Amino acid sequence: MADWSGLSRAAARRLCERVLGLSKAEGCQVNVTAGTTGNKRYARNEVTTAGDTDNASVSVTSRFGKRVASVGTNLLDDAGLARAVETSARLAKLAPENPELMPMLPAQVYGDVPAFSDATANLDAARRADAVRAATSASGRAGLVAAGLVHRVAGAGAVANSAGLFGYHASTTAVHTLTVRTPDGKGSGWAGTAHNDWTRATGSSLLASRAVRKADGTRNAAALDPGKYTVVLEPTAAGNLLSLLAFSMNARAADEGRSFFSKRGGGNRVGEKIVDERVTLVSDPRDPDLLTSPFTGEGLSVGRTVWIENGVLKNLAYDRFWADKQGVKPTPFAGGFRLESAGAAATLEQLIKGVERGLLVTRFWYIRPVDQRTLLFTGITRDGVFLIEHGELSHAVNNFRFNESPVAMLNNLVAVGRPERVSSSESGDVGGPAVVVPPLVVRDFSFTSVSEAV
């Protein structure tokens, strides 16, 4: 496992030991986060802001029985660390007891996760400028206007406690997202990419060509009534909705009757078929397209977990308290996921050719929950919706508001394509989860009204 030069494994261990050595609490946990970020933002085909930041911080958690409190600081000299340790202990003594507080974890075994890429860490201002230039040049040549963000993060995190636990993980992430619009602001196209390894992200010239082509194609979008349509969801659109499913798979909410995964009469639906048999949902920190942390914030080891297999719910996420209460093993979510389907290798273009009449959706935005018991969400399309007729893209149409459940969507599957890593967060920044999803063809997708969004 590669170290980050700004905070090596050895340096992280020494820092943790310094903090633990200062603590007089019954139990103490230390979380260290250090990293560097670099970004370039652009609008109207020119750079607007650029910058690099370096930061390191320590969180100290003190325990006295069932009482616990945490304090964070980025003052890492002896005085700053001592103040954080003392304040954490003082607040813990004042805190009410937490009946769900679990004992500190002993030493854990973590597998290597090669999430650090030198190519990403070395994505300096000049290289970020090259990525921006590829986008703005393509947009300018087409008489269009581009805005976007190139952002990279490199750093490391560590966790340690007074029970002998220590974990270290170094990682990098880079994103490039851009929106291209027509000069009158009525047409818009979008493209984006994200990966731990910049050399495996989609190239900026290809991203720009996609966004330019969409923006140009959305000029004079035709009116189309809302209703239920067969849709081809591009991977980003699929990722927007599937993230809502993946991160709702909480065992406690299910067992307490508060979620879609609750079983009528009590308990949860593990073992039941809940979606199309072509769907398998997996999280794995060591997946070369995910590469997430091998441990949680408290240091619990994270491994490969199959959540849905051939349409059947296999697991739900258990934190340590709820797992202990239910007499099962804790099952943490790894922070990213892959939706896979055996033998699915079709490209987006091939999926479109198989649709007699439907809509191609670029992505969704402003997604909000409507009913957690059915996983019903609402949101709007943006940056390109195109009518498909006889297997060909016919023309752009207006945007829509949708009311849909990712569960219903996965029960209405027509076809599944080849998965890819996407930038699935609404903001398009590096804060979103690692998501690998395919383009999907879905029947009876519910659009409830026309949206004025672009």
Short mmCIF file of C-alpha atoms in Angstrom, two decimals:
data_model
loop_
_atom_site.label_atom_id
_atom_site.label_comp_id
_atom_site.label_asym_id
_atom_site.label_seq_id
_atom_site.Cartn_x
_atom_site.Cartn_y
_atom_site.Cartn_z
CA MET A 1 0.00 0.00 0.00
CA ALA A 2 1.51 3.32 -1.06
CA ASP A 3 2.11 6.06 1.49
CA TRP A 4 1.48 9.72 0.88
CA SER A 5 4.64 11.76 1.24
CA GLY A 6 2.79 14.47 3.17
CA LEU A 7 1.82 12.00 5.91
CA SER A 8 3.49 8.62 5.73
CA ARG A 9 2.31 5.60 7.68
CA ALA A 10 5.19 6.01 10.11
CA ALA A 11 4.52 9.72 10.62
CA ALA A 12 0.81 9.05 11.16
CA ARG A 13 1.59 6.40 13.76
CA ARG A 14 3.96 8.75 15.60
CA LEU A 15 1.32 11.49 15.63
CA CYS A 16 -1.32 9.13 16.96
CA GLU A 17 1.02 7.86 19.65
CA ARG A 18 1.77 11.44 20.72
CA VAL A 19 -1.92 12.12 21.23
CA LEU A 20 -2.64 8.82 22.97
CA GLY A 21 0.30 9.44 25.27
CA LEU A 22 -1.25 12.70 26.42
CA SER A 23 -4.62 11.18 27.28
CA LYS A 24 -5.66 10.27 30.81
CA ALA A 25 -9.16 9.17 29.80
CA GLU A 26 -10.40 5.62 30.31
CA GLY A 27 -10.30 5.27 26.54
CA CYS A 28 -9.06 7.47 23.72
CA GLN A 29 -9.38 7.37 19.94
CA VAL A 30 -7.45 9.52 17.46
CA ASN A 31 -8.44 10.23 13.86
CA VAL A 32 -5.95 12.00 11.62
CA THR A 33 -6.75 13.51 8.23
CA ALA A 34 -4.17 15.24 6.05
CA GLY A 35 -4.21 16.17 2.42
CA THR A 36 -3.67 18.58 -0.40
CA THR A 37 -6.25 19.74 -2.93
CA GLY A 38 -5.92 21.58 -6.21
CA ASN A 39 -8.64 23.00 -8.42
CA LYS A 40 -9.36 25.07 -11.47
CA ARG A 41 -12.83 26.45 -12.11
CA TYR A 42 -13.82 27.97 -15.42
CA ALA A 43 -16.80 29.77 -16.91
CA ARG A 44 -17.53 31.56 -20.18
CA ASN A 45 -14.61 29.63 -21.70
CA GLU A 46 -11.98 31.01 -19.36
CA VAL A 47 -10.51 30.23 -15.95
CA THR A 48 -12.23 32.06 -13.10
CA THR A 49 -10.52 30.70 -9.99
CA ALA A 50 -7.65 28.36 -9.19
CA GLY A 51 -5.97 27.30 -6.02
CA ASP A 52 -4.21 24.71 -3.93
CA THR A 53 -4.70 24.00 -0.24
CA ASP A 54 -2.87 21.90 2.32
CA ASN A 55 -4.43 20.91 5.61
CA ALA A 56 -4.03 18.46 8.43
CA SER A 57 -6.31 17.89 11.38
CA VAL A 58 -6.68 15.62 14.39
CA SER A 59 -9.86 14.54 16.13
CA VAL A 60 -9.55 13.30 19.72
CA THR A 61 -12.34 11.23 21.26
CA SER A 62 -12.24 10.63 25.02
CA ARG A 63 -14.29 8.09 26.97
CA PHE A 64 -15.28 7.70 30.58
CA GLY A 65 -17.61 4.74 30.88
CA LYS A 66 -20.55 5.49 28.57
CA ARG A 67 -19.68 9.17 28.38
CA VAL A 68 -17.86 10.34 25.27
CA ALA A 69 -16.86 13.58 23.54
CA SER A 70 -14.73 14.56 20.57
CA VAL A 71 -12.66 17.65 19.81
CA GLY A 72 -10.93 18.54 16.56
CA THR A 73 -7.90 20.71 15.94
CA ASN A 74 -5.46 21.62 13.19
CA LEU A 75 -2.91 22.93 15.69
CA LEU A 76 -0.53 19.99 15.73
CA ASP A 77 2.19 21.30 17.99
CA ASP A 78 2.47 19.95 21.53
CA ALA A 79 0.35 22.72 23.02
CA GLY A 80 -2.41 22.38 20.43
CA LEU A 81 -2.64 18.63 20.82
CA ALA A 82 -2.57 18.84 24.61
CA ARG A 83 -5.39 21.39 24.55
CA ALA A 84 -7.51 19.15 22.31
CA VAL A 85 -6.93 16.11 24.53
CA GLU A 86 -7.77 18.04 27.71
CA THR A 87 -10.88 19.63 26.22
CA SER A 88 -12.11 16.31 24.88
CA ALA A 89 -11.73 14.69 28.32
CA ARG A 90 -13.40 17.60 30.11
CA LEU A 91 -16.39 17.55 27.77
CA ALA A 92 -16.70 13.76 27.99
CA LYS A 93 -17.09 13.98 31.76
CA LEU A 94 -19.94 16.47 31.25
CA ALA A 95 -21.69 14.52 28.50
CA PRO A 96 -24.76 12.36 29.19
CA GLU A 97 -24.24 8.63 28.99
CA ASN A 98 -24.62 7.10 25.53
CA PRO A 99 -26.43 3.77 25.98
CA GLU A 100 -25.39 2.68 22.47
CA LEU A 101 -21.67 3.30 22.90
CA MET A 102 -19.68 0.19 22.03
CA PRO A 103 -16.28 -0.77 23.49
CA MET A 104 -13.27 0.41 21.55
CA LEU A 105 -12.10 -1.98 18.88
CA PRO A 106 -8.91 -4.00 19.40
CA ALA A 107 -6.27 -4.18 16.68
CA GLN A 108 -7.75 -5.07 13.28
CA VAL A 109 -6.33 -6.61 10.11
CA TYR A 110 -6.72 -4.43 7.03
CA GLY A 111 -5.97 -5.52 3.50
CA ASP A 112 -4.01 -3.28 1.16
CA VAL A 113 -6.05 -0.89 -0.99
CA PRO A 114 -3.89 0.74 -3.71
CA ALA A 115 -5.97 3.91 -3.84
CA PHE A 116 -3.07 6.33 -4.24
CA SER A 117 -2.10 7.35 -7.77
CA ASP A 118 1.02 9.38 -8.49
CA ALA A 119 -0.56 10.62 -11.72
CA THR A 120 -3.43 12.15 -9.71
CA ALA A 121 -1.21 13.51 -6.96
CA ASN A 122 0.94 15.19 -9.64
CA LEU A 123 -2.04 16.83 -11.36
CA ASP A 124 -0.56 20.27 -10.80
CA ALA A 125 -1.79 23.67 -11.94
CA ALA A 126 -0.24 23.32 -15.41
CA ARG A 127 -1.80 19.92 -16.04
CA ARG A 128 -5.16 21.12 -14.76
CA ALA A 129 -4.87 24.06 -17.14
CA ASP A 130 -4.34 21.62 -20.02
CA ALA A 131 -7.61 19.89 -19.08
CA VAL A 132 -9.44 23.21 -18.95
CA ARG A 133 -7.96 24.30 -22.29
CA ALA A 134 -9.21 21.12 -23.98
CA ALA A 135 -12.74 21.92 -22.82
CA THR A 136 -12.82 25.64 -23.49
CA SER A 137 -11.15 25.34 -26.89
CA ALA A 138 -13.68 22.77 -28.09
CA SER A 139 -16.54 24.87 -26.76
CA GLY A 140 -15.22 28.09 -28.29
CA ARG A 141 -14.71 26.52 -31.71
CA ALA A 142 -18.36 25.42 -31.66
CA GLY A 143 -19.59 28.89 -30.69
CA LEU A 144 -20.70 27.62 -27.28
CA VAL A 145 -19.93 28.51 -23.68
CA ALA A 146 -18.25 26.10 -21.23
CA ALA A 147 -18.11 26.10 -17.43
CA GLY A 148 -16.64 23.40 -15.25
CA LEU A 149 -14.30 22.18 -12.56
CA VAL A 150 -11.09 20.18 -12.47
CA HIS A 151 -10.37 19.11 -8.90
CA ARG A 152 -7.91 16.67 -7.40
CA VAL A 153 -7.32 15.51 -3.82
CA ALA A 154 -4.34 13.60 -2.46
CA GLY A 155 -3.88 12.65 1.15
CA ALA A 156 -4.05 10.11 3.93
CA GLY A 157 -6.09 9.23 6.96
CA ALA A 158 -5.30 7.26 10.09
CA VAL A 159 -7.16 5.93 13.11
CA ALA A 160 -5.73 4.67 16.39
CA ASN A 161 -6.97 3.99 19.89
CA SER A 162 -5.74 3.11 23.36
CA ALA A 163 -6.81 -0.53 22.83
CA GLY A 164 -3.98 -1.03 20.33
CA LEU A 165 -5.74 -0.35 17.03
CA PHE A 166 -3.99 1.46 14.18
CA GLY A 167 -5.01 1.89 10.57
CA TYR A 168 -3.62 3.98 7.72
CA HIS A 169 -4.96 4.65 4.24
CA ALA A 170 -3.60 6.93 1.50
CA SER A 171 -5.73 7.86 -1.48
CA THR A 172 -6.21 10.21 -4.40
CA THR A 173 -9.28 11.29 -6.35
CA ALA A 174 -9.76 13.51 -9.38
CA VAL A 175 -12.87 14.80 -11.12
CA HIS A 176 -13.53 16.84 -14.21
CA THR A 177 -17.09 17.94 -14.86
CA LEU A 178 -18.25 20.49 -17.39
CA THR A 179 -21.43 22.06 -18.65
CA VAL A 180 -21.57 23.55 -22.16
CA ARG A 181 -24.40 25.91 -23.06
CA THR A 182 -25.64 27.74 -26.11
CA PRO A 183 -25.01 31.51 -26.03
CA ASP A 184 -28.72 32.19 -25.43
CA GLY A 185 -28.67 29.87 -22.41
CA LYS A 186 -31.52 27.72 -23.73
CA GLY A 187 -29.48 24.64 -24.66
CA SER A 188 -27.14 22.67 -22.42
CA GLY A 189 -24.90 19.60 -22.45
CA TRP A 190 -22.92 17.96 -19.67
CA ALA A 191 -20.12 15.43 -19.26
CA GLY A 192 -18.07 14.30 -16.30
CA THR A 193 -15.54 11.80 -15.02
CA ALA A 194 -14.09 10.70 -11.68
CA HIS A 195 -11.43 8.22 -10.64
CA ASN A 196 -8.65 7.62 -8.14
CA ASP A 197 -6.25 7.45 -11.08
CA TRP A 198 -6.28 10.45 -13.44
CA THR A 199 -4.90 8.29 -16.26
CA ARG A 200 -8.02 6.09 -16.03
CA ALA A 201 -10.47 8.98 -16.02
CA THR A 202 -12.12 9.96 -19.30
CA GLY A 203 -9.89 12.33 -21.23
CA SER A 204 -10.80 16.01 -21.22
CA SER A 205 -11.02 16.25 -25.03
CA LEU A 206 -13.53 13.39 -25.13
CA LEU A 207 -15.54 14.92 -22.28
CA ALA A 208 -15.63 18.22 -24.13
CA SER A 209 -16.79 16.63 -27.38
CA ARG A 210 -19.64 14.90 -25.55
CA ALA A 211 -20.81 18.05 -23.82
CA VAL A 212 -20.47 20.17 -26.99
CA ARG A 213 -22.43 17.66 -29.05
CA LYS A 214 -25.23 17.60 -26.50
CA ALA A 215 -25.39 21.36 -26.09
CA ASP A 216 -25.50 21.84 -29.83
CA GLY A 217 -28.22 19.20 -30.10
CA THR A 218 -30.44 20.84 -27.50
CA ARG A 219 -30.99 24.03 -29.53
CA ASN A 220 -34.70 24.53 -30.12
CA ALA A 221 -35.79 21.57 -28.00
CA ALA A 222 -39.28 20.38 -28.92
CA ALA A 223 -42.18 20.25 -26.47
CA LEU A 224 -43.17 16.81 -25.20
CA ASP A 225 -45.88 15.93 -22.70
CA PRO A 226 -45.01 14.23 -19.41
CA GLY A 227 -46.01 10.62 -18.89
CA LYS A 228 -44.49 7.16 -18.59
CA TYR A 229 -41.68 6.52 -21.07
CA THR A 230 -39.06 3.94 -21.83
CA VAL A 231 -35.81 5.65 -20.93
CA VAL A 232 -32.16 5.08 -21.63
CA LEU A 233 -30.33 6.35 -18.57
CA GLU A 234 -26.73 7.31 -19.17
CA PRO A 235 -24.40 5.93 -16.46
CA THR A 236 -24.38 9.22 -14.56
CA ALA A 237 -28.19 9.35 -14.48
CA ALA A 238 -28.30 5.73 -13.35
CA GLY A 239 -25.71 6.50 -10.67
CA ASN A 240 -27.73 9.48 -9.43
CA LEU A 241 -30.64 7.17 -8.58
CA LEU A 242 -28.83 3.98 -7.64
CA SER A 243 -26.82 5.85 -4.99
CA LEU A 244 -30.12 6.57 -3.25
CA LEU A 245 -30.86 2.85 -3.11
CA ALA A 246 -27.38 1.79 -2.00
CA PHE A 247 -27.12 4.27 0.84
CA SER A 248 -30.60 3.46 2.20
CA MET A 249 -29.69 -0.16 2.98
CA ASN A 250 -29.61 0.33 6.74
CA ALA A 251 -30.48 -2.70 8.86
CA ARG A 252 -31.71 -0.76 11.88
CA ALA A 253 -34.14 1.34 9.86
CA ALA A 254 -35.42 -1.88 8.27
CA ASP A 255 -35.76 -3.77 11.55
CA GLU A 256 -37.58 -0.85 13.14
CA GLY A 257 -40.09 -0.68 10.30
CA ARG A 258 -38.86 2.60 8.84
CA SER A 259 -37.67 1.63 5.36
CA PHE A 260 -38.42 -0.13 2.12
CA PHE A 261 -36.38 -3.06 3.45
CA SER A 262 -38.76 -3.60 6.40
CA LYS A 263 -40.73 -6.83 6.34
CA ARG A 264 -44.45 -6.64 6.99
CA GLY A 265 -45.01 -7.95 10.50
CA GLY A 266 -41.46 -7.26 11.67
CA GLY A 267 -37.85 -7.86 10.71
CA ASN A 268 -36.25 -7.15 7.35
CA ARG A 269 -36.41 -8.48 3.82
CA VAL A 270 -32.99 -10.13 3.56
CA GLY A 271 -33.44 -13.23 1.43
CA GLU A 272 -36.29 -11.80 -0.62
CA LYS A 273 -36.14 -11.01 -4.33
CA ILE A 274 -36.59 -7.26 -4.53
CA VAL A 275 -35.41 -6.32 -8.05
CA ASP A 276 -34.77 -7.82 -11.46
CA GLU A 277 -32.59 -10.95 -11.38
CA ARG A 278 -30.03 -9.24 -13.63
CA VAL A 279 -29.06 -6.91 -10.80
CA THR A 280 -26.12 -7.56 -8.46
CA LEU A 281 -24.92 -4.77 -6.14
CA VAL A 282 -21.48 -5.13 -4.55
CA SER A 283 -19.15 -2.96 -2.50
CA ASP A 284 -15.47 -3.80 -2.29
CA PRO A 285 -12.72 -1.40 -1.14
CA ARG A 286 -10.25 -3.31 -3.34
CA ASP A 287 -12.27 -3.08 -6.55
CA PRO A 288 -9.82 -1.32 -8.93
CA ASP A 289 -12.58 1.08 -9.99
CA LEU A 290 -13.69 1.90 -6.42
CA LEU A 291 -10.63 1.80 -4.12
CA THR A 292 -12.28 3.07 -0.94
CA SER A 293 -11.01 3.00 2.64
CA PRO A 294 -10.49 -0.45 4.20
CA PHE A 295 -11.78 0.76 7.56
CA THR A 296 -14.51 2.95 9.05
CA GLY A 297 -14.00 6.04 11.15
CA GLU A 298 -13.78 3.94 14.32
CA GLY A 299 -11.38 1.48 12.68
CA LEU A 300 -13.74 -1.40 11.87
CA SER A 301 -12.35 -3.43 8.98
CA VAL A 302 -14.32 -3.18 5.73
CA GLY A 303 -14.39 -6.04 3.26
CA ARG A 304 -16.24 -7.07 0.13
CA THR A 305 -20.01 -7.28 0.63
CA VAL A 306 -22.68 -8.47 -1.77
CA TRP A 307 -25.81 -6.44 -1.00
CA ILE A 308 -28.04 -7.71 -3.81
CA GLU A 309 -27.28 -10.86 -5.79
CA ASN A 310 -29.30 -11.78 -8.87
CA GLY A 311 -32.11 -9.57 -7.60
CA VAL A 312 -32.16 -11.05 -4.07
CA LEU A 313 -31.40 -8.89 -1.02
CA LYS A 314 -28.41 -10.58 0.63
CA ASN A 315 -27.21 -8.07 3.23
CA LEU A 316 -28.04 -4.82 4.99
CA ALA A 317 -25.57 -2.47 6.70
CA TYR A 318 -25.20 -3.07 10.44
CA ASP A 319 -23.29 -0.74 12.72
CA ARG A 320 -21.64 -2.31 15.75
CA PHE A 321 -24.41 -1.48 18.21
CA TRP A 322 -27.25 -2.82 16.09
CA ALA A 323 -25.25 -5.89 15.07
CA ASP A 324 -24.58 -6.67 18.74
CA LYS A 325 -28.25 -6.17 19.61
CA GLN A 326 -29.36 -8.47 16.79
CA GLY A 327 -26.63 -11.04 17.38
CA VAL A 328 -25.01 -10.68 13.96
CA LYS A 329 -21.66 -9.55 12.58
CA PRO A 330 -21.23 -5.81 11.89
CA THR A 331 -21.48 -5.08 8.17
CA PRO A 332 -20.24 -1.60 7.31
CA PHE A 333 -20.87 0.01 3.94
CA ALA A 334 -17.61 0.52 2.05
CA GLY A 335 -18.32 4.03 0.78
CA GLY A 336 -18.77 3.00 -2.85
CA PHE A 337 -20.52 0.36 -4.90
CA ARG A 338 -20.71 -1.40 -8.24
CA LEU A 339 -23.87 -2.50 -10.01
CA GLU A 340 -23.05 -5.42 -12.27
CA SER A 341 -24.97 -7.78 -14.49
CA ALA A 342 -23.48 -11.01 -15.79
CA GLY A 343 -22.54 -10.73 -19.45
CA ALA A 344 -23.67 -7.11 -19.82
CA ALA A 345 -21.31 -5.45 -22.30
CA ALA A 346 -23.53 -3.26 -24.49
CA THR A 347 -22.44 0.33 -25.13
CA LEU A 348 -24.77 3.26 -24.71
CA GLU A 349 -25.11 3.51 -28.48
CA GLN A 350 -26.08 -0.17 -28.74
CA LEU A 351 -28.73 0.25 -26.05
CA ILE A 352 -30.22 3.21 -27.92
CA LYS A 353 -30.47 1.13 -31.10
CA GLY A 354 -32.67 -1.37 -29.25
CA VAL A 355 -35.31 1.22 -28.30
CA GLU A 356 -38.22 1.80 -30.65
CA ARG A 357 -39.44 4.94 -28.87
CA GLY A 358 -38.16 6.46 -25.68
CA LEU A 359 -36.02 9.14 -24.08
CA LEU A 360 -32.28 9.43 -23.52
CA VAL A 361 -31.53 11.09 -20.15
CA THR A 362 -28.13 12.66 -19.44
CA ARG A 363 -28.46 13.14 -15.70
CA PHE A 364 -30.75 14.15 -12.83
CA TRP A 365 -30.58 17.09 -10.44
CA TYR A 366 -32.25 18.45 -7.31
CA ILE A 367 -33.25 14.96 -6.17
CA ARG A 368 -35.26 14.87 -2.95
CA PRO A 369 -37.04 12.10 -0.99
CA VAL A 370 -40.81 11.76 -1.13
CA ASP A 371 -41.45 8.49 0.72
CA GLN A 372 -38.68 6.51 2.39
CA ARG A 373 -40.93 3.48 2.86
CA THR A 374 -41.15 3.04 -0.91
CA LEU A 375 -37.88 4.81 -1.77
CA LEU A 376 -39.84 7.27 -3.89
CA PHE A 377 -37.84 10.31 -5.00
CA THR A 378 -38.49 13.37 -7.09
CA GLY A 379 -36.11 15.48 -9.14
CA ILE A 380 -35.58 16.94 -12.58
CA THR A 381 -33.66 16.09 -15.72
CA ARG A 382 -31.08 18.51 -17.05
CA ASP A 383 -28.38 19.03 -19.66
CA GLY A 384 -29.98 17.06 -22.45
CA VAL A 385 -33.09 14.90 -22.92
CA PHE A 386 -33.45 13.41 -26.40
CA LEU A 387 -36.30 11.59 -28.09
CA ILE A 388 -35.39 8.16 -29.45
CA GLU A 389 -37.32 6.92 -32.48
CA HIS A 390 -36.66 3.62 -34.26
CA GLY A 391 -33.32 3.18 -32.50
CA GLU A 392 -31.98 6.63 -33.41
CA LEU A 393 -31.73 9.94 -31.57
CA SER A 394 -34.40 12.11 -33.18
CA HIS A 395 -34.22 15.50 -31.46
CA ALA A 396 -33.97 17.21 -28.08
CA VAL A 397 -37.07 17.70 -25.95
CA ASN A 398 -37.90 19.72 -22.85
CA ASN A 399 -36.81 18.68 -19.37
CA PHE A 400 -39.12 16.91 -16.93
CA ARG A 401 -39.80 16.42 -13.25
CA PHE A 402 -39.79 12.76 -12.30
CA ASN A 403 -41.36 10.82 -9.44
CA GLU A 404 -39.69 7.43 -9.33
CA SER A 405 -38.23 4.78 -7.06
CA PRO A 406 -34.88 3.16 -7.86
CA VAL A 407 -36.45 -0.13 -6.73
CA ALA A 408 -39.31 0.22 -9.21
CA MET A 409 -36.75 1.23 -11.82
CA LEU A 410 -34.74 -1.95 -11.24
CA ASN A 411 -37.91 -4.02 -11.54
CA ASN A 412 -38.65 -2.44 -14.91
CA LEU A 413 -35.30 -3.20 -16.53
CA VAL A 414 -35.25 -3.78 -20.26
CA ALA A 415 -31.49 -3.90 -20.83
CA VAL A 416 -28.22 -3.34 -18.97
CA GLY A 417 -25.00 -2.02 -20.48
CA ARG A 418 -21.31 -2.03 -19.62
CA PRO A 419 -20.53 -0.43 -16.22
CA GLU A 420 -18.15 2.49 -15.76
CA ARG A 421 -16.96 4.78 -12.95
CA VAL A 422 -19.03 7.97 -12.88
CA SER A 423 -19.23 11.30 -11.13
CA SER A 424 -22.62 10.73 -9.55
CA SER A 425 -22.93 13.58 -7.05
CA GLU A 426 -25.23 16.47 -7.95
CA SER A 427 -22.40 18.94 -7.34
CA GLY A 428 -19.96 17.04 -9.56
CA ASP A 429 -17.20 17.52 -6.99
CA VAL A 430 -14.94 14.93 -5.32
CA GLY A 431 -17.21 14.56 -2.30
CA GLY A 432 -19.49 12.00 -3.91
CA PRO A 433 -19.16 8.25 -3.37
CA ALA A 434 -17.21 5.98 -5.71
CA VAL A 435 -19.87 4.59 -8.06
CA VAL A 436 -19.52 2.11 -10.93
CA VAL A 437 -22.77 1.66 -12.86
CA PRO A 438 -23.92 0.79 -16.39
CA PRO A 439 -26.30 2.63 -18.69
CA LEU A 440 -29.80 1.22 -18.23
CA VAL A 441 -32.89 0.85 -20.36
CA VAL A 442 -36.00 1.11 -18.16
CA ARG A 443 -39.66 0.95 -19.15
CA ASP A 444 -42.50 3.01 -17.65
CA PHE A 445 -40.28 5.67 -16.08
CA SER A 446 -42.62 8.26 -14.58
CA PHE A 447 -42.28 11.90 -15.65
CA THR A 448 -44.97 13.90 -13.87
CA SER A 449 -44.58 17.40 -15.28
CA VAL A 450 -42.54 19.57 -17.63
CA SER A 451 -39.56 21.38 -16.08
CA GLU A 452 -38.25 24.77 -17.14
CA ALA A 453 -34.74 23.69 -16.19
CA VAL A 454 -31.97 23.78 -18.79
#
